[in-house]
Coordinates of C-alpha atoms (C1' of nucleotides) in Angstrom, one line a residue:
Chain A
M1 CA -24.2 7.8 31.2
S2 CA -22.1 5.7 28.9
V3 CA -18.6 5.3 30.0
E4 CA -16.1 5.7 27.2
F5 CA -12.9 3.7 26.9
A6 CA -10.1 4.3 24.6
Q7 CA -9.8 1.6 22.0
I8 CA -7.0 -0.7 23.1
Q9 CA -5.1 -2.1 20.2
M10 CA -2.7 -4.9 20.3
E11 CA 0.0 -4.5 17.7
P12 CA 1.4 -7.8 16.5
A13 CA 5.1 -8.3 17.0
Y14 CA 6.0 -8.3 13.4
R15 CA 4.6 -4.8 13.1
K16 CA 6.5 -3.5 16.1
V17 CA 9.7 -5.0 14.7
A18 CA 9.1 -3.3 11.4
A19 CA 8.3 0.0 13.1
V20 CA 11.6 -0.1 15.1
I21 CA 13.7 -0.9 12.1
G22 CA 11.8 1.6 10.0
A23 CA 12.4 4.4 12.5
R24 CA 16.1 3.6 12.5
I25 CA 16.2 3.9 8.7
R26 CA 14.1 7.1 8.7
S27 CA 16.4 8.7 11.3
R28 CA 19.4 7.9 9.1
E29 CA 20.9 5.8 11.9
L30 CA 20.9 3.1 9.3
R31 CA 22.2 4.7 6.1
E32 CA 21.5 3.8 2.6
G33 CA 23.6 0.8 1.4
A34 CA 24.2 -0.4 5.0
R35 CA 23.8 -4.1 5.5
L36 CA 21.2 -5.3 7.9
P37 CA 22.2 -8.0 10.4
A38 CA 21.2 -11.5 9.4
E39 CA 17.7 -12.6 10.1
T40 CA 18.8 -15.0 12.8
E41 CA 20.8 -12.2 14.4
L42 CA 17.8 -9.9 14.3
A43 CA 15.6 -12.5 15.8
R44 CA 18.0 -12.9 18.6
Q45 CA 18.3 -9.2 19.3
F46 CA 14.5 -8.6 19.2
G47 CA 13.8 -11.8 21.1
V48 CA 11.4 -13.1 18.5
N49 CA 11.3 -15.9 16.1
R50 CA 12.9 -15.7 12.7
S51 CA 9.6 -16.0 11.0
T52 CA 8.4 -12.9 12.8
V53 CA 11.4 -11.0 11.7
R54 CA 10.8 -12.1 8.1
E55 CA 7.3 -10.8 8.1
A56 CA 8.6 -7.5 9.3
L57 CA 11.3 -7.4 6.6
R58 CA 8.6 -8.0 3.9
E59 CA 6.8 -5.0 5.1
L60 CA 9.8 -2.8 5.0
E61 CA 10.8 -4.3 1.7
S62 CA 7.5 -3.5 0.1
R63 CA 7.8 0.1 1.3
G64 CA 11.1 0.4 -0.4
L65 CA 13.1 0.9 2.8
L66 CA 15.0 -2.3 2.3
E67 CA 16.1 -3.8 -1.0
R68 CA 18.0 -6.7 -2.3
R69 CA 20.7 -5.9 -4.8
P70 CA 20.1 -8.0 -7.9
G71 CA 21.9 -11.3 -7.8
S72 CA 22.6 -10.9 -4.1
K73 CA 20.8 -12.2 -1.1
L74 CA 22.0 -9.6 1.3
M75 CA 19.3 -7.1 2.4
T76 CA 20.6 -3.6 2.3
V77 CA 19.0 -0.4 3.5
S78 CA 17.8 1.8 0.7
R79 CA 15.7 4.9 0.0
P80 CA 12.5 4.1 -1.7
R81 CA 12.9 4.2 -5.5
Q82 CA 10.6 6.8 -6.9
A83 CA 9.3 4.2 -9.4
S84 CA 8.1 1.9 -6.7
V85 CA 6.5 4.6 -4.7
A86 CA 4.8 6.0 -7.8
A87 CA 3.5 2.5 -8.7
G88 CA 1.9 2.3 -5.2
I89 CA 0.4 5.7 -5.7
S90 CA -1.1 4.9 -9.0
D91 CA -2.5 1.6 -7.6
A92 CA -4.2 3.6 -4.9
L93 CA -5.6 6.1 -7.4
L94 CA -6.9 3.3 -9.6
L95 CA -8.6 1.7 -6.7
H96 CA -10.1 5.0 -5.8
D97 CA -11.8 5.3 -9.2
V98 CA -10.0 8.1 -10.7
T99 CA -11.2 9.2 -14.1
A100 CA -9.3 10.3 -17.1
R101 CA -10.5 13.8 -16.3
D102 CA -9.0 13.8 -12.9
V103 CA -5.7 12.8 -14.2
W104 CA -5.8 15.3 -17.0
E105 CA -6.9 18.1 -14.6
A106 CA -3.9 17.3 -12.4
L107 CA -1.5 17.3 -15.3
M108 CA -2.9 20.6 -16.4
I109 CA -2.2 22.0 -13.0
L110 CA 1.2 20.4 -12.5
E111 CA 2.9 20.3 -15.8
P112 CA 3.0 24.0 -16.9
P113 CA 4.6 25.1 -13.6
I114 CA 7.0 22.2 -13.9
A115 CA 8.0 23.5 -17.3
V116 CA 8.6 26.9 -15.8
A117 CA 10.7 25.5 -13.0
A118 CA 12.6 23.3 -15.4
A119 CA 13.4 26.3 -17.6
R120 CA 14.8 28.0 -14.6
A121 CA 16.8 25.2 -13.1
R122 CA 17.8 23.0 -16.0
T123 CA 21.5 22.2 -16.5
G124 CA 23.3 21.2 -19.6
A125 CA 23.1 17.6 -18.7
D126 CA 19.3 17.9 -18.3
L127 CA 19.0 19.3 -21.8
E128 CA 21.0 16.5 -23.1
Q129 CA 18.7 13.9 -21.5
I130 CA 15.6 15.7 -22.7
G131 CA 17.0 15.9 -26.2
A132 CA 17.9 12.2 -26.2
A133 CA 14.4 11.3 -25.0
A134 CA 12.8 13.5 -27.6
G135 CA 15.0 12.0 -30.3
A136 CA 14.0 8.5 -29.2
L137 CA 10.4 9.5 -29.4
A138 CA 10.8 10.7 -32.9
A139 CA 12.3 7.3 -33.8
A140 CA 9.6 5.4 -32.0
A141 CA 8.5 2.3 -34.0
D142 CA 5.2 1.4 -32.6
T143 CA 2.5 2.9 -30.5
V144 CA 3.6 1.4 -27.2
Q145 CA 7.1 2.9 -27.7
A146 CA 5.7 6.2 -28.7
V147 CA 3.6 6.4 -25.5
Q148 CA 6.4 5.4 -23.3
R149 CA 8.8 7.9 -24.8
T150 CA 6.3 10.7 -24.7
A151 CA 6.0 10.1 -21.0
Q152 CA 9.8 9.8 -20.8
V153 CA 10.3 13.3 -22.2
L154 CA 7.9 14.7 -19.5
R155 CA 9.8 12.7 -16.9
C156 CA 13.1 14.2 -18.0
I157 CA 11.6 17.7 -17.9
G158 CA 10.4 16.9 -14.3
A159 CA 13.9 15.8 -13.4
A160 CA 15.2 19.1 -14.7
T161 CA 13.4 21.0 -12.0
H162 CA 15.7 19.3 -9.5
N163 CA 12.8 19.2 -7.1
P164 CA 12.1 15.7 -5.8
V165 CA 8.6 16.6 -4.7
L166 CA 7.6 17.7 -8.2
R167 CA 9.1 14.6 -9.7
L168 CA 7.3 12.3 -7.4
A169 CA 4.0 14.1 -7.8
Q170 CA 4.4 13.8 -11.6
E171 CA 5.3 10.2 -11.9
P172 CA 2.1 8.5 -10.9
L173 CA 0.3 10.8 -13.4
L174 CA 2.5 9.6 -16.2
L175 CA 1.8 6.0 -15.2
L176 CA -1.9 6.6 -15.3
L177 CA -1.6 8.5 -18.5
E178 CA -0.1 5.7 -20.6
P179 CA -3.0 3.4 -21.1
S180 CA -5.4 6.0 -22.3
L181 CA -2.7 7.7 -24.3
R182 CA -2.1 4.5 -26.1
V183 CA -5.7 4.3 -27.3
M184 CA -5.7 7.9 -28.2
I185 CA -2.6 7.8 -30.4
D186 CA -3.9 4.8 -32.2
K187 CA -7.1 6.5 -33.1
V188 CA -5.9 10.0 -33.8
P189 CA -3.3 9.9 -36.6
Q190 CA -2.3 13.5 -36.2
A191 CA -1.6 13.2 -32.5
R192 CA 1.9 12.0 -32.9
T193 CA 3.1 14.9 -35.0
R194 CA 1.4 17.3 -32.6
I195 CA 3.1 15.7 -29.6
L196 CA 6.4 15.7 -31.4
N197 CA 6.0 19.3 -32.4
A198 CA 5.1 20.5 -28.9
Q199 CA 8.0 18.6 -27.3
Q200 CA 10.4 20.1 -29.8
H201 CA 9.3 23.5 -28.9
L202 CA 9.5 22.7 -25.3
L203 CA 13.1 21.6 -25.6
E204 CA 13.9 24.8 -27.4
T205 CA 12.3 27.0 -24.8
L206 CA 14.1 25.2 -22.0
T207 CA 17.3 25.6 -23.8
R208 CA 16.6 29.4 -24.1
Q209 CA 15.4 29.4 -20.5
D210 CA 12.3 31.2 -21.7
E211 CA 10.0 30.5 -18.8
A212 CA 6.9 32.1 -20.3
A213 CA 7.2 30.2 -23.6
A214 CA 7.9 27.0 -21.7
Q215 CA 4.6 27.4 -19.8
T216 CA 2.7 28.3 -23.0
W217 CA 3.9 25.2 -24.9
M218 CA 3.4 22.8 -22.0
T219 CA -0.1 24.1 -21.5
R220 CA -0.7 23.6 -25.2
H221 CA 0.8 20.2 -25.0
I222 CA -1.4 19.0 -22.2
R223 CA -4.4 20.6 -23.6
D224 CA -3.8 18.6 -26.8
F225 CA -4.2 15.4 -24.8
K226 CA -7.7 16.3 -24.0
K227 CA -8.5 17.3 -27.5
G228 CA -7.1 14.0 -28.6
Y229 CA -9.3 12.1 -26.2
E230 CA -12.3 13.9 -27.5
L231 CA -11.4 13.2 -31.1
A232 CA -10.8 9.6 -30.2
G233 CA -14.1 9.4 -28.6
I234 CA -12.7 8.6 -25.2
D235 CA -15.1 9.4 -22.3
L236 CA -13.2 11.5 -19.8
A237 CA -15.5 10.5 -17.1
V238 CA -14.6 6.8 -17.4
H239 CA -12.7 5.1 -14.7
L240 CA -9.2 4.1 -15.6
A241 CA -8.4 0.4 -16.0
P242 CA -5.6 -1.2 -14.2
R243 CA -2.5 -1.8 -16.2
G244 CA -1.1 -5.3 -16.7
V245 CA 0.5 -7.4 -14.0
D246 CA 4.1 -6.5 -13.3
Chain B
M1 CA 33.0 -10.4 -29.3
S2 CA 31.4 -10.4 -26.0
V3 CA 28.1 -12.4 -25.9
E4 CA 25.4 -10.7 -24.0
F5 CA 22.9 -12.5 -21.8
A6 CA 19.7 -11.1 -20.4
Q7 CA 19.8 -11.0 -16.6
I8 CA 17.8 -13.9 -15.2
Q9 CA 16.1 -13.1 -12.0
M10 CA 14.5 -15.6 -9.6
E11 CA 11.5 -14.2 -7.9
P12 CA 10.9 -15.7 -4.5
A13 CA 7.6 -17.5 -4.0
Y14 CA 6.3 -15.0 -1.5
R15 CA 6.6 -12.3 -4.1
K16 CA 4.8 -14.3 -6.8
V17 CA 2.0 -15.0 -4.4
A18 CA 1.7 -11.4 -3.5
A19 CA 1.7 -10.4 -7.2
V20 CA -1.1 -12.8 -8.0
I21 CA -3.3 -11.7 -5.2
G22 CA -2.5 -8.1 -5.8
A23 CA -3.5 -8.4 -9.4
R24 CA -6.8 -9.9 -8.5
I25 CA -7.4 -7.0 -6.2
R26 CA -6.4 -4.4 -8.8
S27 CA -8.6 -6.0 -11.4
R28 CA -11.6 -5.7 -9.0
E29 CA -12.0 -9.4 -9.1
L30 CA -11.6 -9.2 -5.3
R31 CA -13.8 -6.3 -4.3
E32 CA -13.3 -4.0 -1.3
G33 CA -14.6 -5.5 1.9
A34 CA -14.4 -9.1 0.5
R35 CA -12.8 -11.6 2.9
L36 CA -9.7 -13.4 1.8
P37 CA -9.6 -17.1 2.3
A38 CA -7.8 -18.3 5.4
E39 CA -4.1 -18.6 5.3
T40 CA -4.1 -22.4 5.4
E41 CA -6.5 -22.4 2.5
L42 CA -4.4 -20.0 0.5
A43 CA -1.4 -22.1 1.2
R44 CA -3.2 -25.1 -0.1
Q45 CA -4.4 -23.4 -3.2
F46 CA -1.0 -21.9 -4.1
G47 CA 0.8 -25.1 -3.1
V48 CA 3.2 -23.3 -0.7
N49 CA 3.6 -23.2 3.0
R50 CA 1.6 -21.0 5.2
S51 CA 4.7 -19.0 6.2
T52 CA 5.2 -18.1 2.6
V53 CA 1.6 -17.0 2.3
R54 CA 2.0 -14.9 5.4
E55 CA 5.0 -13.1 4.0
A56 CA 3.0 -12.3 0.9
L57 CA 0.1 -11.0 3.0
R58 CA 2.5 -8.7 4.9
E59 CA 3.6 -7.2 1.6
L60 CA 0.0 -6.6 0.5
E61 CA -1.0 -5.3 3.9
S62 CA 1.8 -2.7 3.9
R63 CA 0.7 -1.5 0.5
G64 CA -2.8 -1.0 1.9
L65 CA -4.4 -3.6 -0.4
L66 CA -5.4 -5.7 2.6
E67 CA -6.5 -4.5 5.9
R68 CA -7.6 -5.9 9.2
R69 CA -10.8 -4.3 10.6
P70 CA -10.0 -3.1 14.1
G71 CA -10.7 -5.7 16.7
S72 CA -11.0 -8.4 14.1
K73 CA -8.5 -10.8 12.8
L74 CA -10.1 -11.3 9.5
M75 CA -8.2 -10.0 6.6
T76 CA -10.3 -8.1 4.2
V77 CA -9.6 -6.5 0.8
S78 CA -9.4 -2.8 1.0
R79 CA -8.4 0.1 -1.2
P80 CA -5.3 1.9 0.2
R81 CA -6.3 4.6 2.6
Q82 CA -4.9 7.9 1.4
A83 CA -3.4 8.6 4.7
S84 CA -1.2 5.5 4.6
V85 CA -0.2 6.1 1.0
A86 CA 0.7 9.7 1.8
A87 CA 2.8 8.6 4.8
G88 CA 4.8 6.3 2.5
I89 CA 5.3 9.2 0.1
S90 CA 6.5 11.6 2.7
D91 CA 8.8 8.9 4.0
A92 CA 10.2 8.5 0.5
L93 CA 10.6 12.3 0.1
L94 CA 12.3 12.6 3.5
L95 CA 14.8 10.0 2.6
H96 CA 15.5 11.7 -0.7
D97 CA 16.6 14.8 1.1
V98 CA 13.8 17.2 0.2
T99 CA 14.3 20.7 1.4
A100 CA 11.7 23.1 2.9
R101 CA 12.1 25.0 -0.3
D102 CA 11.1 22.0 -2.4
V103 CA 8.0 21.5 -0.4
W104 CA 7.1 25.2 -0.4
E105 CA 7.6 25.4 -4.2
A106 CA 5.3 22.4 -4.7
L107 CA 2.7 23.9 -2.5
M108 CA 3.0 27.2 -4.4
I109 CA 2.3 25.3 -7.6
L110 CA -0.4 23.0 -6.3
E111 CA -2.5 25.0 -3.9
P112 CA -3.7 27.9 -5.9
P113 CA -5.1 25.7 -8.7
I114 CA -6.6 23.5 -6.0
A115 CA -8.4 26.6 -4.6
V116 CA -9.7 27.4 -8.0
A117 CA -10.9 23.8 -8.6
A118 CA -12.5 23.8 -5.1
A119 CA -14.3 27.1 -5.9
R120 CA -15.7 25.5 -8.9
A121 CA -16.7 22.1 -7.6
R122 CA -17.4 22.6 -3.9
T123 CA -20.8 21.5 -2.5
G124 CA -22.6 22.8 0.5
A125 CA -21.3 19.9 2.6
D126 CA -17.8 20.8 1.6
L127 CA -18.3 24.4 2.8
E128 CA -19.6 23.1 6.1
Q129 CA -16.5 21.0 6.6
I130 CA -14.2 23.8 5.7
G131 CA -16.0 26.1 8.0
A132 CA -15.9 23.6 10.8
A133 CA -12.1 23.1 10.3
A134 CA -11.6 26.9 10.2
G135 CA -13.6 27.3 13.4
A136 CA -11.5 24.6 15.1
L137 CA -8.4 26.4 14.0
A138 CA -9.6 29.7 15.5
A139 CA -10.2 27.8 18.8
A140 CA -6.8 26.0 18.7
A141 CA -5.3 25.9 22.2
D142 CA -1.6 25.2 21.5
T143 CA 0.8 25.3 18.7
V144 CA 0.5 21.7 17.8
Q145 CA -3.2 22.0 17.4
A146 CA -2.9 25.2 15.4
V147 CA -0.6 23.5 13.0
Q148 CA -2.7 20.4 12.6
R149 CA -5.8 22.4 12.0
T150 CA -4.2 24.7 9.6
A151 CA -3.3 21.7 7.5
Q152 CA -6.8 20.3 8.1
V153 CA -8.4 23.4 6.4
L154 CA -6.2 22.9 3.4
R155 CA -7.1 19.2 3.4
C156 CA -10.8 20.1 3.4
I157 CA -10.3 22.5 0.5
G158 CA -8.5 19.7 -1.4
A159 CA -11.4 17.4 -0.7
A160 CA -13.7 20.0 -2.1
T161 CA -12.1 19.6 -5.5
H162 CA -13.6 16.1 -5.7
N163 CA -10.5 15.1 -7.5
P164 CA -8.7 12.2 -5.8
V165 CA -5.5 12.9 -7.7
L166 CA -5.2 16.4 -6.3
R167 CA -6.1 15.2 -2.8
L168 CA -3.4 12.6 -2.8
A169 CA -0.8 14.9 -4.3
Q170 CA -1.6 17.4 -1.6
E171 CA -1.5 15.1 1.4
P172 CA 2.2 14.3 1.6
L173 CA 3.0 18.0 1.3
L174 CA 0.8 18.8 4.3
L175 CA 2.5 16.0 6.3
L176 CA 5.9 17.5 5.4
L177 CA 4.7 21.0 6.1
E178 CA 3.7 20.4 9.7
P179 CA 7.1 20.1 11.5
S180 CA 8.6 23.3 10.0
L181 CA 5.3 25.1 10.4
R182 CA 5.3 24.3 14.1
V183 CA 8.7 26.0 14.5
M184 CA 7.6 28.9 12.4
I185 CA 4.3 29.6 14.3
D186 CA 6.2 29.5 17.6
K187 CA 8.7 32.0 16.5
V188 CA 6.5 34.4 14.5
P189 CA 3.6 35.7 16.7
Q190 CA 1.7 37.4 13.9
A191 CA 1.7 34.2 11.8
R192 CA -1.4 32.8 13.4
T193 CA -3.6 35.8 12.8
R194 CA -2.3 36.0 9.2
I195 CA -3.1 32.4 8.6
L196 CA -6.6 32.8 10.2
N197 CA -7.3 35.8 8.1
A198 CA -6.2 34.2 4.9
Q199 CA -8.3 31.1 5.6
Q200 CA -11.4 33.1 6.4
H201 CA -11.1 34.9 3.1
L202 CA -10.6 31.6 1.4
L203 CA -13.7 30.2 2.9
E204 CA -15.6 33.3 1.8
T205 CA -14.3 33.2 -1.8
L206 CA -15.2 29.5 -2.0
T207 CA -18.7 30.2 -0.8
R208 CA -19.0 32.9 -3.5
Q209 CA -17.4 30.5 -6.0
D210 CA -15.1 33.4 -6.9
E211 CA -12.3 31.4 -8.6
A212 CA -10.0 34.4 -9.2
A213 CA -10.3 35.6 -5.6
A214 CA -9.7 32.1 -4.3
Q215 CA -6.6 31.8 -6.3
T216 CA -5.4 35.2 -5.1
W217 CA -5.9 34.4 -1.4
M218 CA -4.4 31.0 -1.6
T219 CA -1.4 32.3 -3.3
R220 CA -1.1 34.9 -0.6
H221 CA -1.6 32.3 2.0
I222 CA 1.2 30.0 0.8
R223 CA 3.5 32.9 0.2
D224 CA 3.0 33.9 3.8
F225 CA 4.5 30.6 4.8
K226 CA 7.7 31.4 3.1
K227 CA 7.7 34.9 4.7
G228 CA 7.2 33.3 8.0
Y229 CA 10.1 31.0 7.5
E230 CA 12.3 33.9 6.7
L231 CA 11.1 35.9 9.7
A232 CA 11.7 32.8 11.9
G233 CA 15.1 32.4 10.5
I234 CA 14.4 29.0 9.1
D235 CA 16.8 28.0 6.3
L236 CA 14.8 27.0 3.3
A237 CA 17.6 24.9 2.0
V238 CA 17.7 22.7 5.1
H239 CA 16.7 19.1 4.8
L240 CA 13.5 18.2 6.6
A241 CA 13.8 16.0 9.6
P242 CA 11.7 12.8 10.0
R243 CA 8.7 13.1 12.2
G244 CA 8.2 10.9 15.2
V245 CA 7.6 7.2 15.2
D246 CA 4.0 6.3 14.4
Chain C
dA1 C1' 44.9 -14.2 -14.0
dT2 C1' 41.6 -17.6 -14.3
dT3 C1' 39.6 -21.6 -12.6
dG4 C1' 38.1 -25.1 -9.3
dC5 C1' 37.1 -26.4 -4.8
dC6 C1' 35.7 -25.9 0.1
dG7 C1' 33.7 -24.5 4.4
dG8 C1' 30.9 -21.1 6.7
dT9 C1' 26.9 -18.0 6.3
dT10 C1' 22.4 -16.6 4.9
dT11 C1' 18.2 -16.9 2.8
dG12 C1' 13.9 -19.3 1.0
dT13 C1' 10.9 -22.6 2.1
dC14 C1' 9.0 -26.2 4.5
dC15 C1' 6.9 -28.9 8.6
dG16 C1' 4.6 -29.2 12.8
dA17 C1' 2.9 -27.2 16.9
dC18 C1' 0.2 -24.3 20.4
dA19 C1' -2.1 -20.4 22.8
dA20 C1' -5.0 -16.6 22.1
dT21 C1' -8.6 -14.8 19.9
dC22 C1' -12.7 -14.6 17.0
dA23 C1' -17.3 -16.4 15.0
dT24 C1' -21.1 -18.6 15.9
dA25 C1' -24.5 -21.4 17.6
dC26 C1' -26.9 -23.1 21.7
dG27 C1' -28.7 -23.0 25.9
dA28 C1' -29.6 -20.7 30.5
dT29 C1' -31.2 -16.8 33.0
dC30 C1' -33.9 -13.0 34.0
Chain D
dG1 C1' -37.9 -11.9 24.3
dA2 C1' -33.5 -10.0 25.3
dT3 C1' -29.3 -10.6 27.4
dC4 C1' -25.8 -13.4 29.0
dG5 C1' -22.6 -17.4 29.5
dT6 C1' -20.6 -21.2 27.4
dA7 C1' -19.0 -24.7 24.2
dT8 C1' -17.1 -25.5 19.7
dG9 C1' -14.7 -24.8 15.7
dA10 C1' -11.9 -21.7 12.7
dT11 C1' -8.2 -18.5 12.2
dT12 C1' -4.2 -16.0 13.4
dG13 C1' 0.2 -14.9 15.8
dT14 C1' 4.2 -16.9 17.2
dC15 C1' 7.3 -20.4 18.0
dG16 C1' 11.0 -24.1 17.3
dG17 C1' 13.5 -26.8 14.2
dA18 C1' 14.9 -28.3 9.7
dC19 C1' 17.1 -28.5 5.0
dA20 C1' 18.5 -27.3 0.2
dA21 C1' 20.3 -23.7 -2.6
dA22 C1' 22.8 -19.9 -3.2
dC23 C1' 26.3 -16.6 -1.7
dC24 C1' 30.9 -15.1 0.3
dG25 C1' 35.6 -15.5 1.0
dG26 C1' 39.7 -17.7 0.7
dC27 C1' 43.1 -21.0 -1.0
dA28 C1' 45.1 -24.1 -4.1
dA29 C1' 46.0 -25.6 -8.8
dT30 C1' 46.6 -24.7 -13.5

DNA sequence: ATTGCCGGTTTGTCCGACAATCATACGATC
DNA sequence: GATCGTATGATTGTCGGACAAACCGGCAAT
């Protein structure tokens, strides 16, 4: 006959303050670009100390709901930049011991349909961007550049879907892809030309809006990554290593 | 002849402190569950004030890299819980004006391959969990419960893939799905039986490890959502509304 | 139009302080 | 011996006040 009590949790004030301001931002009551009141003013309104307000602001800032325009000390409301969200996601995945296989499997699932959607929804401006990224890749000087620009082409294709969900789902995968891709390209000489070739074909299929061909080439493209890993002797079951400090 | 200078950016101390501690966590030098030194001690080591340390801690805490065990005031290192990361993602998506169509399209891309992967990788324990979730759904009392449990079944299927990337990609979609699904189930009486039926078939195909059938049923399942939206008169192009405060 | 200067505002950081809670060890009680 | 109460020290949450540096806006001078 044990009596059960619900767990009572005290929320610290800084968390409540963050929750209140965060809710206002999410509800669009505070719109993007709007200036937040000064810290002293917020402290007065909430009836807490400025230090407490500051802790709340740090929380919102790290979630991307607040941002400081460069060179300015004003805090303004912002929508989270996809880059910062994606960085958080890849951090989480790294700490959860994802393997290269996990990432590759997810890319294999995600990228071909993204190519199809991009073929359907791409605009002329999208094609220009993809073309520019592909051109930059062809002119890449070193391995690091080649890897970054390979990811950039995929990123542009994701943008061409005009679906923010797909773009955000794709981004952390690209971040996680880079380190292992760097090793692979270094060890497999033919990888670069294969990548270049596949992406050229992709650009062309997107231009023609040939959805089936886009899917085929993207599938081939991603599958090549795995082949490259095997040729390079990279164990797909190995946990990915964290990338360098920001 | 304009001379160009690189933008010089001053990083505040609290950000540097957060970056240093964060790097230690990401590099596994600080392992999960490890206790962080006390704030005064950290302040001494970094040569900054305790207030500054606290701001850094708030940043790490909100990214899920630090956590306070319930009922304890010790800060311990932790890996970000998928739930909190996913909440951040869906916040970001909401503020980026995703539409119901965007979410549905992403589900349509993601879920069928997830079902295939689950059929391949599921264990007996996974089946039990999915079965339990499906049973709970069948016994759901009200709409809110029905929606939550519908999502829960999909969540369990995602877990059965044993791929953390897929699970984390799926989670924000389920969070975004709930509000609109609630409206839909309320307005379309036959929706519940269709959902139940599809998920029963899914469970069975997963048990048989019939990958093709799993894909078929999941595709049908997700497609039903869209049909339900149309029957309920929900505009797929409408921006999703934020869910309630935490 | 550009530059220099000035006062008011805001942020980053610091110092010191205190109550409430937690961790832990040490007895006291049954 | 197990449970309970208590004392002690460590740690966190919150507070108040302080100050330098940087920013903002305006005005005067060139």
